[in-house]
mmCIF file of C-alpha atoms and ligand atoms in Angstrom:
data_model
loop_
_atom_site.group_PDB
_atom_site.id
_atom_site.type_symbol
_atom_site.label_atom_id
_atom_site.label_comp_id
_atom_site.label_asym_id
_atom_site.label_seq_id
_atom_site.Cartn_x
_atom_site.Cartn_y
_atom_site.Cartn_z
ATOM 1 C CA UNK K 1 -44.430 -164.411 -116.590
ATOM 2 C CA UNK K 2 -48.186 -163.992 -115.288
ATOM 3 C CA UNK K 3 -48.334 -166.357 -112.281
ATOM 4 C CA UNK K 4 -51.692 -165.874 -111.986
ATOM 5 C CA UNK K 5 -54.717 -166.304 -113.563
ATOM 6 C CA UNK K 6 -56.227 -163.367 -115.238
ATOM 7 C CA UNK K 7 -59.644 -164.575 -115.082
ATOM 8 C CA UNK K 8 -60.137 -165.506 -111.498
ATOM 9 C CA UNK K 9 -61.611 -162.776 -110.287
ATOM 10 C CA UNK K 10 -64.261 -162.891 -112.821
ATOM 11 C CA UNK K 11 -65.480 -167.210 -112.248
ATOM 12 C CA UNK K 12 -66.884 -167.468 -108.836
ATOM 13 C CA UNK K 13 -65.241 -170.201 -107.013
ATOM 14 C CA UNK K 14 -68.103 -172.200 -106.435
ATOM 15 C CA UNK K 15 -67.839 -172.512 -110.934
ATOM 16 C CA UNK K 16 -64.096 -173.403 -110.490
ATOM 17 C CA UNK K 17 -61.350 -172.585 -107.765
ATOM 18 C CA UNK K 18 -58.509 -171.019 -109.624
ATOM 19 C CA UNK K 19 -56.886 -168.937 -107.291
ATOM 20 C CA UNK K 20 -57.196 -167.535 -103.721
ATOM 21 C CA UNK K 21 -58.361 -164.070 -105.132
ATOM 22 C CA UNK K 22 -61.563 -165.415 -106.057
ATOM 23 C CA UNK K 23 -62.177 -165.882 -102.033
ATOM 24 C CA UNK K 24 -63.953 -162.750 -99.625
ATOM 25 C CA UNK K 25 -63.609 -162.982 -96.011
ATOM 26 C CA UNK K 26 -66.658 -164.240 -95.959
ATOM 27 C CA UNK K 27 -66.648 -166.901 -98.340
ATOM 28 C CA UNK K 28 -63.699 -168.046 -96.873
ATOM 29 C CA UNK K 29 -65.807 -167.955 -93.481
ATOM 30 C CA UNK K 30 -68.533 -169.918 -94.823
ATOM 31 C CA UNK K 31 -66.222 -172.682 -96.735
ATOM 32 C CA UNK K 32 -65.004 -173.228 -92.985
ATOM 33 C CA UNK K 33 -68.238 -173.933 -91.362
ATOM 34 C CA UNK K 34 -69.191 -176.047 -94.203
ATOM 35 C CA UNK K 35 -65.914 -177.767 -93.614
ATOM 36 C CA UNK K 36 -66.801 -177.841 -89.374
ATOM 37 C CA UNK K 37 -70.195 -179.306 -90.349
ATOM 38 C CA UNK K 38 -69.040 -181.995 -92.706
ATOM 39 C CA UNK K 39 -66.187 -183.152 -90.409
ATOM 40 C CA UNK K 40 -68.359 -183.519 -87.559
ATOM 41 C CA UNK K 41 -71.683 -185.046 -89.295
ATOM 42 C CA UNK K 42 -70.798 -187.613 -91.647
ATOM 43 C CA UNK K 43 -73.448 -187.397 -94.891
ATOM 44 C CA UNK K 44 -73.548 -188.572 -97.892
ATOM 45 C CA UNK K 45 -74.610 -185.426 -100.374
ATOM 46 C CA UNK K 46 -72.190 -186.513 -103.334
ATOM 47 C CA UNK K 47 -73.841 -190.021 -104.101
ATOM 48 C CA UNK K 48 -73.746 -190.407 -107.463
ATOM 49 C CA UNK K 49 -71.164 -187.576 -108.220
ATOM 50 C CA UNK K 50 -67.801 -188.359 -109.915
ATOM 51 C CA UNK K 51 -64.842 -186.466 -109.553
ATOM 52 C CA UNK K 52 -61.699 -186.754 -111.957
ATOM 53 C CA UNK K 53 -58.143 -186.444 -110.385
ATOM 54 C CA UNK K 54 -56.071 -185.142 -113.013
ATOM 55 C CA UNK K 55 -52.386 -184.858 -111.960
ATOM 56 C CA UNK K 56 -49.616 -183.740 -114.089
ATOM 57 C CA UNK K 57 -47.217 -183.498 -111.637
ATOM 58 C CA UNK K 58 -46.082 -185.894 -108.394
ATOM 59 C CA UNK K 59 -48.553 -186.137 -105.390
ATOM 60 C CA UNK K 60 -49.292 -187.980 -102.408
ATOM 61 C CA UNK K 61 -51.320 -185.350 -99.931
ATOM 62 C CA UNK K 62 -53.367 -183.742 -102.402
ATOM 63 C CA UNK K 63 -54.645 -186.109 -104.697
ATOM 64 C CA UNK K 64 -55.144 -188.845 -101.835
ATOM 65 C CA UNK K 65 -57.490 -186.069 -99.917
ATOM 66 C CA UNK K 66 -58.895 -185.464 -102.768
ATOM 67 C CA UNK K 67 -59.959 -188.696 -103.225
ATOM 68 C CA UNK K 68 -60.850 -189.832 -99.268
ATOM 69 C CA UNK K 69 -63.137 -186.026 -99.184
ATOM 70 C CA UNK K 70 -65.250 -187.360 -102.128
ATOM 71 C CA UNK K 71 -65.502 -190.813 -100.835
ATOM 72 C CA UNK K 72 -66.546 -189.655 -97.909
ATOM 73 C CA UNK K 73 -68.977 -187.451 -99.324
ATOM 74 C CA UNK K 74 -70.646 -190.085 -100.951
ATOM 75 C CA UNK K 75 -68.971 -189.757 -104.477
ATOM 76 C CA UNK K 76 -66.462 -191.668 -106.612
ATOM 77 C CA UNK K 77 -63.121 -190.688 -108.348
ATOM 78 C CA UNK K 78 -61.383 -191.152 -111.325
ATOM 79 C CA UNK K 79 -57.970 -191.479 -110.532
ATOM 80 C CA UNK K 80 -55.500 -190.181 -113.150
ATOM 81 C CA UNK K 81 -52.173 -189.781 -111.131
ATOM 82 C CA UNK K 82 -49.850 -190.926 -113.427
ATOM 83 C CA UNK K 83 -50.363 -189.229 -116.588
ATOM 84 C CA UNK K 84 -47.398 -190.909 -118.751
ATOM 85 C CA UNK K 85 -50.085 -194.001 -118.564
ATOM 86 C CA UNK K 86 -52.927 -192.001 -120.196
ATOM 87 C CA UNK K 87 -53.155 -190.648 -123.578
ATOM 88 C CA UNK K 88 -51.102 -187.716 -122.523
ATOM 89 C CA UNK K 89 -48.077 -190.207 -123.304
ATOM 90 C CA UNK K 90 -49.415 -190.649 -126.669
ATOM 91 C CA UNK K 91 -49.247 -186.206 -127.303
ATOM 92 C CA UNK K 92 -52.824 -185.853 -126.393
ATOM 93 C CA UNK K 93 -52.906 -181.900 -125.084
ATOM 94 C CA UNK K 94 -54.534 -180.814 -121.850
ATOM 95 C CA UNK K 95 -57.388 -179.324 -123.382
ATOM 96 C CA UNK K 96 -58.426 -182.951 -125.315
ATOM 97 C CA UNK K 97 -57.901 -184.571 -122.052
ATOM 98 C CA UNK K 98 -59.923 -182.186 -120.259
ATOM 99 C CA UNK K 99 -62.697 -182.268 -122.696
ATOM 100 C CA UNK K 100 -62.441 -186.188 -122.507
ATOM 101 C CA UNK K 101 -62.928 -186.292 -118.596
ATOM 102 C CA UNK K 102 -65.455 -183.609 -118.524
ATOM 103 C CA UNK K 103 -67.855 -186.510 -120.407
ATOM 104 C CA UNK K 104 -67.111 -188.888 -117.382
ATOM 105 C CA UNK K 105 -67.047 -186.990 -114.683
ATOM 106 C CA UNK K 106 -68.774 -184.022 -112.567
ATOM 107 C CA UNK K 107 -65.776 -182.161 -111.105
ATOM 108 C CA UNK K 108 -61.935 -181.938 -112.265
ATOM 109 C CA UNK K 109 -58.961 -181.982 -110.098
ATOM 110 C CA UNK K 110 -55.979 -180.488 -112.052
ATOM 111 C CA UNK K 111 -52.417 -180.739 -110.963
ATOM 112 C CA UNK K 112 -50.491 -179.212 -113.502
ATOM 113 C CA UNK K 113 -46.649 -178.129 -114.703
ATOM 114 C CA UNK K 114 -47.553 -174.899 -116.428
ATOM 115 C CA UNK K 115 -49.028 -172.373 -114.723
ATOM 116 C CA UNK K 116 -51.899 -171.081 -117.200
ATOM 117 C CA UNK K 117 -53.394 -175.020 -117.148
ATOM 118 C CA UNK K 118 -55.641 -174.063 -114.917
ATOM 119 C CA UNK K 119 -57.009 -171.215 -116.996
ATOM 120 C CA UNK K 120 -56.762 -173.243 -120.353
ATOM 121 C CA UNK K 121 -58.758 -175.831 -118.888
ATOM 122 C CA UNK K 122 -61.178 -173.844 -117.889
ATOM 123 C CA UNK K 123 -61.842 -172.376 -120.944
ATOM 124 C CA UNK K 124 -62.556 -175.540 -122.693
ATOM 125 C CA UNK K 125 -64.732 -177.138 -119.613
ATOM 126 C CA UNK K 126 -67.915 -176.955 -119.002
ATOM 127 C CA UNK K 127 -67.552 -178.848 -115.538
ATOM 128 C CA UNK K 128 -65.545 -177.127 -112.369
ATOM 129 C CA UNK K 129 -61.884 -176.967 -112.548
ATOM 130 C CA UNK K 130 -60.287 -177.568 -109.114
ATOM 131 C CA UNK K 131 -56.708 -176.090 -109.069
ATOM 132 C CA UNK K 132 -54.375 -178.240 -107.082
ATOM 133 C CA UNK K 133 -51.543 -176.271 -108.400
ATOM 134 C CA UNK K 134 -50.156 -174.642 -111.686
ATOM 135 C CA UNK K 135 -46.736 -174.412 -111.538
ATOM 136 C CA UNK K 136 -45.567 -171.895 -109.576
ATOM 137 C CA UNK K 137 -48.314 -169.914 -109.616
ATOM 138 C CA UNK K 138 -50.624 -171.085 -106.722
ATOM 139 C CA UNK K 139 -52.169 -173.844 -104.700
ATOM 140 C CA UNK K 140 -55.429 -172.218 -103.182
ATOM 141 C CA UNK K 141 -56.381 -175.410 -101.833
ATOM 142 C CA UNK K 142 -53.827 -176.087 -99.616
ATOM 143 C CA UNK K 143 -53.316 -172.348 -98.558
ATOM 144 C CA UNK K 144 -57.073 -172.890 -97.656
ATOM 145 C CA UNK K 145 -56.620 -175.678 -95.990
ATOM 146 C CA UNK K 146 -53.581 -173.771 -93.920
ATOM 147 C CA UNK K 147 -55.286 -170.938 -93.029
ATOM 148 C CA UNK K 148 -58.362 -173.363 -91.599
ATOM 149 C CA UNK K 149 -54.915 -175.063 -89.615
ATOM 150 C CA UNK K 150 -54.091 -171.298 -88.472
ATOM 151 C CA UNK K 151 -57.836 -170.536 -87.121
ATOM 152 C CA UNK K 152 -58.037 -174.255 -85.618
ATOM 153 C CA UNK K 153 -54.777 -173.726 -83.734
ATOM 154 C CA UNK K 154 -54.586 -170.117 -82.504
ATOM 155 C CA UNK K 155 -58.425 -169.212 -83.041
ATOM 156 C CA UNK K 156 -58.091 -166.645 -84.774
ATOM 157 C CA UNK K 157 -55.983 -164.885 -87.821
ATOM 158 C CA UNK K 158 -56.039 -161.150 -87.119
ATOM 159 C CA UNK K 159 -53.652 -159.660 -85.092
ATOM 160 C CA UNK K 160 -50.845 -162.730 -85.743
ATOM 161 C CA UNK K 161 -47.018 -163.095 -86.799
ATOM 162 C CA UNK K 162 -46.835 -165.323 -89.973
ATOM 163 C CA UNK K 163 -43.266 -166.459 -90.857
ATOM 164 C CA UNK K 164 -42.556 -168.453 -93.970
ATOM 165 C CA UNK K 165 -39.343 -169.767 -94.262
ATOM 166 C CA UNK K 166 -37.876 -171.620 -97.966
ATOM 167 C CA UNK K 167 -38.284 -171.677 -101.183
ATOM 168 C CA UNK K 168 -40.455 -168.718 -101.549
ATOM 169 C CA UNK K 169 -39.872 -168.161 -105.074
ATOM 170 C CA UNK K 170 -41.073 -171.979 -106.589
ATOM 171 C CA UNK K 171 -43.374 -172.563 -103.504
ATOM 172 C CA UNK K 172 -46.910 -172.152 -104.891
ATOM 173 C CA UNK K 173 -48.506 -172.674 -101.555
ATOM 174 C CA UNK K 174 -46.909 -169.785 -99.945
ATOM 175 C CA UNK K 175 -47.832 -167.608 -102.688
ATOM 176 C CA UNK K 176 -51.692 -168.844 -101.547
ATOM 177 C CA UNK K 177 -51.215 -168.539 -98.590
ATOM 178 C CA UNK K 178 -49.391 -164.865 -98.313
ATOM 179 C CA UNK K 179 -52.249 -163.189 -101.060
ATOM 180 C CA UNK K 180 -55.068 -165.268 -98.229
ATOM 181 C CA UNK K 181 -53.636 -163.539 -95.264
ATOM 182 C CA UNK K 182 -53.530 -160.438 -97.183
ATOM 183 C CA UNK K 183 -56.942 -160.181 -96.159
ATOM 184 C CA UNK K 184 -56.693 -160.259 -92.563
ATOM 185 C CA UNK K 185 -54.512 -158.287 -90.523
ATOM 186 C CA UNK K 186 -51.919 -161.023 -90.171
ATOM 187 C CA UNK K 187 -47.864 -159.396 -90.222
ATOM 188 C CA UNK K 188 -46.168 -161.246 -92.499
ATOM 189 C CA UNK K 189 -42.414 -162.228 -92.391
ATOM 190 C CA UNK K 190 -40.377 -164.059 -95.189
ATOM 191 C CA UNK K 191 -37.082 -165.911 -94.111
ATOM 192 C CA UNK K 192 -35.420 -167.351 -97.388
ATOM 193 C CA UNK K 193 -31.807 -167.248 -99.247
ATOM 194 C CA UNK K 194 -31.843 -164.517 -100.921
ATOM 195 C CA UNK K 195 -31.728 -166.902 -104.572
ATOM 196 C CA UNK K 196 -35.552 -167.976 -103.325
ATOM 197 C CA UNK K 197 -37.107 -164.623 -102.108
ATOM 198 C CA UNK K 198 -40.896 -164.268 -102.398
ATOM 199 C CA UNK K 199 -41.443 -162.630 -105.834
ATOM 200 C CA UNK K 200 -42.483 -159.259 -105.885
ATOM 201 C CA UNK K 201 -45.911 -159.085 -106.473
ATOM 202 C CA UNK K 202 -46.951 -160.888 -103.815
ATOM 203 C CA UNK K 203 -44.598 -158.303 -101.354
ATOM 204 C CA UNK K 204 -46.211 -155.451 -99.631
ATOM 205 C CA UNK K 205 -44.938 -152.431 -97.699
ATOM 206 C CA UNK K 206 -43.942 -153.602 -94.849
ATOM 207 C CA UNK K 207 -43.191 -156.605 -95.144
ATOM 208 C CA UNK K 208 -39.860 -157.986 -93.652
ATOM 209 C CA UNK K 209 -37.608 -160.593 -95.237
ATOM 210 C CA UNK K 210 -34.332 -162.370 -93.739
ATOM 211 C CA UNK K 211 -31.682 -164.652 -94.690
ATOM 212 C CA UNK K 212 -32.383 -166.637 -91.371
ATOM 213 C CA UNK K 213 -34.740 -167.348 -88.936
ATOM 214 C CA UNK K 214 -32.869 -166.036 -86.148
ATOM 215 C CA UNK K 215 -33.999 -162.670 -85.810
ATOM 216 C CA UNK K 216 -37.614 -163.987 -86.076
ATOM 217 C CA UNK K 217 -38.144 -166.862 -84.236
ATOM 218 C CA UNK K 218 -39.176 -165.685 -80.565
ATOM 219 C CA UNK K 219 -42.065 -163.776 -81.853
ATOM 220 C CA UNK K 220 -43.350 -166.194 -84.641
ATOM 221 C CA UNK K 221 -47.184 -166.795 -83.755
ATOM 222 C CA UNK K 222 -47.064 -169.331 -87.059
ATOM 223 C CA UNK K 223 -43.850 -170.882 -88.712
ATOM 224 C CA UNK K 224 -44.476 -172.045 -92.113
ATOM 225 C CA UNK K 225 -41.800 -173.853 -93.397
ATOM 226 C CA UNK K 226 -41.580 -175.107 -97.353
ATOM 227 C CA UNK K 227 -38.651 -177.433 -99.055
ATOM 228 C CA UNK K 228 -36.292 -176.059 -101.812
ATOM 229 C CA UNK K 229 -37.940 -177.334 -105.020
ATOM 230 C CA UNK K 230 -35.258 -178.038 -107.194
ATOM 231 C CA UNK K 231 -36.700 -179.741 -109.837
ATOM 232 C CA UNK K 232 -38.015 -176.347 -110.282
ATOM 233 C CA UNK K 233 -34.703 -175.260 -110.693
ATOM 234 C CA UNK K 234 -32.319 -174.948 -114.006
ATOM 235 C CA UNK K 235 -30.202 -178.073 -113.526
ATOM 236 C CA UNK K 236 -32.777 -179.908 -110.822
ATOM 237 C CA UNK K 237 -30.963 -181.875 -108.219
ATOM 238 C CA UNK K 238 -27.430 -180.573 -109.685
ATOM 239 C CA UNK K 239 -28.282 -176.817 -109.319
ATOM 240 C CA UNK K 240 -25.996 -175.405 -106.674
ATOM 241 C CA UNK K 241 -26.860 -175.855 -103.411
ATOM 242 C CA UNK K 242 -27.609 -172.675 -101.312
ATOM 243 C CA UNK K 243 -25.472 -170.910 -98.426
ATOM 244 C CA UNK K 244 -28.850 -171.576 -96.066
ATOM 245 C CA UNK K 245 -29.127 -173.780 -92.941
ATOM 246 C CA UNK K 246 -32.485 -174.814 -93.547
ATOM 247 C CA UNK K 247 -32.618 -177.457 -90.897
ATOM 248 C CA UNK K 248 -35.389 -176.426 -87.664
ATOM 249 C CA UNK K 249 -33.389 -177.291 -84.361
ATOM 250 C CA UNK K 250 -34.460 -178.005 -80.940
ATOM 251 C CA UNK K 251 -32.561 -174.994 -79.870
ATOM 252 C CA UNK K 252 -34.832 -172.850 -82.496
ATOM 253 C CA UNK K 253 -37.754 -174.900 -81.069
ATOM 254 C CA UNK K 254 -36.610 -173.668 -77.446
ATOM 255 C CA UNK K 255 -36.551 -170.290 -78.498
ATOM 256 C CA UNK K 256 -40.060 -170.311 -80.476
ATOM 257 C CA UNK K 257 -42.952 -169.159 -78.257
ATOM 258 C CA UNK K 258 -44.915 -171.791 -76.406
ATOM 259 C CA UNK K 259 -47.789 -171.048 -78.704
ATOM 260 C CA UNK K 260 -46.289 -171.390 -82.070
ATOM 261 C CA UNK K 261 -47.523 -172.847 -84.445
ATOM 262 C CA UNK K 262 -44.975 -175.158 -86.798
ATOM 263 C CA UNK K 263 -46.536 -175.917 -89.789
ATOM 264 C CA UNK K 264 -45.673 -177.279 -93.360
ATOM 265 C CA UNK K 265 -46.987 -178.245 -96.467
ATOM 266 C CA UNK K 266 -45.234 -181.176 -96.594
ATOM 267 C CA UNK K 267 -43.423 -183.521 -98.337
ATOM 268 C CA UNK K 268 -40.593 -182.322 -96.238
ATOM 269 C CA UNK K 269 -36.475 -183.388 -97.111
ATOM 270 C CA UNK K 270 -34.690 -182.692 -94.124
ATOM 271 C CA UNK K 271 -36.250 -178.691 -93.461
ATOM 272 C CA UNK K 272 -38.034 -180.446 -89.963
ATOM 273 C CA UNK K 273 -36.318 -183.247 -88.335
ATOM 274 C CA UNK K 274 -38.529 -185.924 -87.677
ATOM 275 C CA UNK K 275 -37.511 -185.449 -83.622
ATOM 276 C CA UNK K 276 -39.990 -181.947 -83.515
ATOM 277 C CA UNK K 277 -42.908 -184.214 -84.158
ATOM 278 C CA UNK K 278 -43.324 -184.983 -81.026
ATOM 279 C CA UNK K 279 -43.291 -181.606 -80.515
ATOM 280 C CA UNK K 280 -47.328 -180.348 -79.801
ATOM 281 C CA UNK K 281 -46.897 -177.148 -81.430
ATOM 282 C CA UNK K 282 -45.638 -179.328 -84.555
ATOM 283 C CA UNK K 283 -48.966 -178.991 -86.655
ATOM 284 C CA UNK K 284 -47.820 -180.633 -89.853
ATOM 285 C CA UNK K 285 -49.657 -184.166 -89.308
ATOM 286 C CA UNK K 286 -52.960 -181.877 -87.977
ATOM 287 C CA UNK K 287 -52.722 -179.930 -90.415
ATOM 288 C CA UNK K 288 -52.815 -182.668 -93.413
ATOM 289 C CA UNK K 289 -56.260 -183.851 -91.475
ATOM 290 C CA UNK K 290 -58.052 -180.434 -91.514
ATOM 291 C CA UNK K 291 -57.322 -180.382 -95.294
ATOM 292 C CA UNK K 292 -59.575 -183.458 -95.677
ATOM 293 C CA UNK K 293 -62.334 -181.514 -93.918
ATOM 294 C CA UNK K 294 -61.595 -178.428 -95.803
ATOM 295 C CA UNK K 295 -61.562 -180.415 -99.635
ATOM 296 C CA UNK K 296 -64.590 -181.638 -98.592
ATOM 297 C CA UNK K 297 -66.191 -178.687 -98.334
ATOM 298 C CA UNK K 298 -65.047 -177.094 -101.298
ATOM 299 C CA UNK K 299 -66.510 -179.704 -103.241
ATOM 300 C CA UNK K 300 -69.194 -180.243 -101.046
ATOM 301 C CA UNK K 301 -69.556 -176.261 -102.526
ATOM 302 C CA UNK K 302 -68.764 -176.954 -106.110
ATOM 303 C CA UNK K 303 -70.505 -180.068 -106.756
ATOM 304 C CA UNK K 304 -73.667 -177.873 -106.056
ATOM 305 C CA UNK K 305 -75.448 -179.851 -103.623
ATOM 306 C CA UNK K 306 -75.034 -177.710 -100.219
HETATM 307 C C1 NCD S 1 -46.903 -178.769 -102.199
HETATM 308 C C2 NCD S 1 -47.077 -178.573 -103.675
HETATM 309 O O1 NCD S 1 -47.312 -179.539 -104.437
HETATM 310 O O2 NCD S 1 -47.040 -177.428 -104.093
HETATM 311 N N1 NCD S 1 -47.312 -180.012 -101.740
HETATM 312 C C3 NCD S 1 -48.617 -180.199 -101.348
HETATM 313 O O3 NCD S 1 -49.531 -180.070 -102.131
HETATM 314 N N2 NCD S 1 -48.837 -180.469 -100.057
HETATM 315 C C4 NCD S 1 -45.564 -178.388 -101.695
HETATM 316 C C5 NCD S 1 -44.351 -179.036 -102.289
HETATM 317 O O4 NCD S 1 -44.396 -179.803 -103.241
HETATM 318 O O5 NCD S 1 -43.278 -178.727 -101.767
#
């Protein structure tokens, strides 16, 4: 199965952000100054702009930044988090829905189950899609928003050691986040049971990949750490469980370089105990606050008006 878009090349992503390969260096430089400006100059440039969230799937970090970035811009949002209480309940297919909100609103935030929504609702839409993750495919936002975490912490990308640890097969944002680094001269390590590996076509010579983070962890610049996603999985929360320790410990912490970054998409179940957040080179609650600066550029970008 394609889990990417075939398309995104083709749409700029100021039209619609469907995937990370729609980003150059440079775009991806200018969506960060954007994102400096706007978190250090409050404005208002979205007043009288609507934005729909449209979420398919479960969400508390992505659709409330969403929604706080376009405030704060000026705008107002739709909220549509729980689609069982829309007309989705009553059969209604994406595409109708879509069509529905594009009447209402300027911009459309779709969190989605299959990974070609993205794609079908763009075809149908006259107004930008925003992908906030199809399936397993990808999550460009967030991997965005981490690689803005990476630059903000270590100041720069090139030359650094990436390790992400998990469930590299389901995890959409390290798919992001591994073609994003692509781009830089970042070396790239995946730690993962060998069930969850990174799938293929997002692995490049070169790269390394573990069963555990042992080998790794003393010369980790960035640890990127995901959560199994079960409900991903054939069975959900009965599928097997996996021969993996996933758990960070202080001991790994004492071994990590004083420089690391730990970072995580978050919601976490039980991959970071809460007694590393204390930690300074945890960057998981940091991180979460440089996404709000970063969604508000990109629709700062996509609404049109800067
Ligand atoms: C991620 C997602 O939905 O893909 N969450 C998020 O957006 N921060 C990661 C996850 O669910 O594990």
């Amino acid at each position: 199965m394609d889990t990417y878009l075939s398309t995104e090349t083709e749409i700029p992503w100021r039209r619609a952000v469907l995937s990370v390969d729609q980003f150059s260096r440079s775009d991806i430089a200018e969506l960060f100054m954007l994102a400096d400006t706007l978190a250090a100059m409050p404005q208002k440039p979205l007043a009288g702009r609507t934005l729909a969230n449209l979420f398919y799937e479960a969400s508390t970090r992505t659709s409330s930044s969403f929604f706080a970035a376009m405030t704060r811009l000026g705008g107002t949002v739709i909220p549509i988090n729980e689609v069982h209480y829309s007309s989705v309940s009553k059969g209604e297919t994406l595409e109708d829905t879509v069509r529905t909100l594009e009447c209402y609103t300027d911009a459309i935030v779709l969190r989605h189950y299959d990974n070609d929504a993205a794609e079908r609702a763009v075809r149908v839409c006259e107004v930008p899609i925003i992908n906030a993750g199809n399936g397993t495919g990808e999550h460009p936002t967030q991997a965005l928003l981490d690689l803005y975490t990476i630059a903000k912490e270590r100041r720069t990308i090139d030359g650094l050691t990436v390790t992400m640890m998990g469930d590299l097969k389901h995890g959409r944002t390290v798919h992001s986040l591994t073609k994003l680094l692509r781009m830089y001269d970042a070396r790239l390590r995946f730690v993962s049971p060998p069930e969850l590996r990174m799938p293929a076509e997002y692995l490049r010579d070169g790269d390394e990949q573990y069963d555990d983070l042992d080998a790794v962890i003393e010369d980790s610049d960035v640890l990127y750490v995901t959560r199994v996603q079960r409900e991903r999985m054939q069975g959900g929360d009965k599928a097997p469980a996996f021969d993996f320790d996933y758990a960070l410990t202080r001991d790994d912490m004492d071994r990590a370089r004083d420089d690391m970054v730990l970072m995580h998409p978050l919601p976490r179940v039980g991959e970071i105990p809460t007694e590393l957040d204390s930690d300074p080179r945890s960057a998981y609650f940091r991180q979460m606050k440089y996404g709000l600066y970063v969604r508000m550029g990109i629709l700062a970008a996509v609404l049109g008006s800067i």
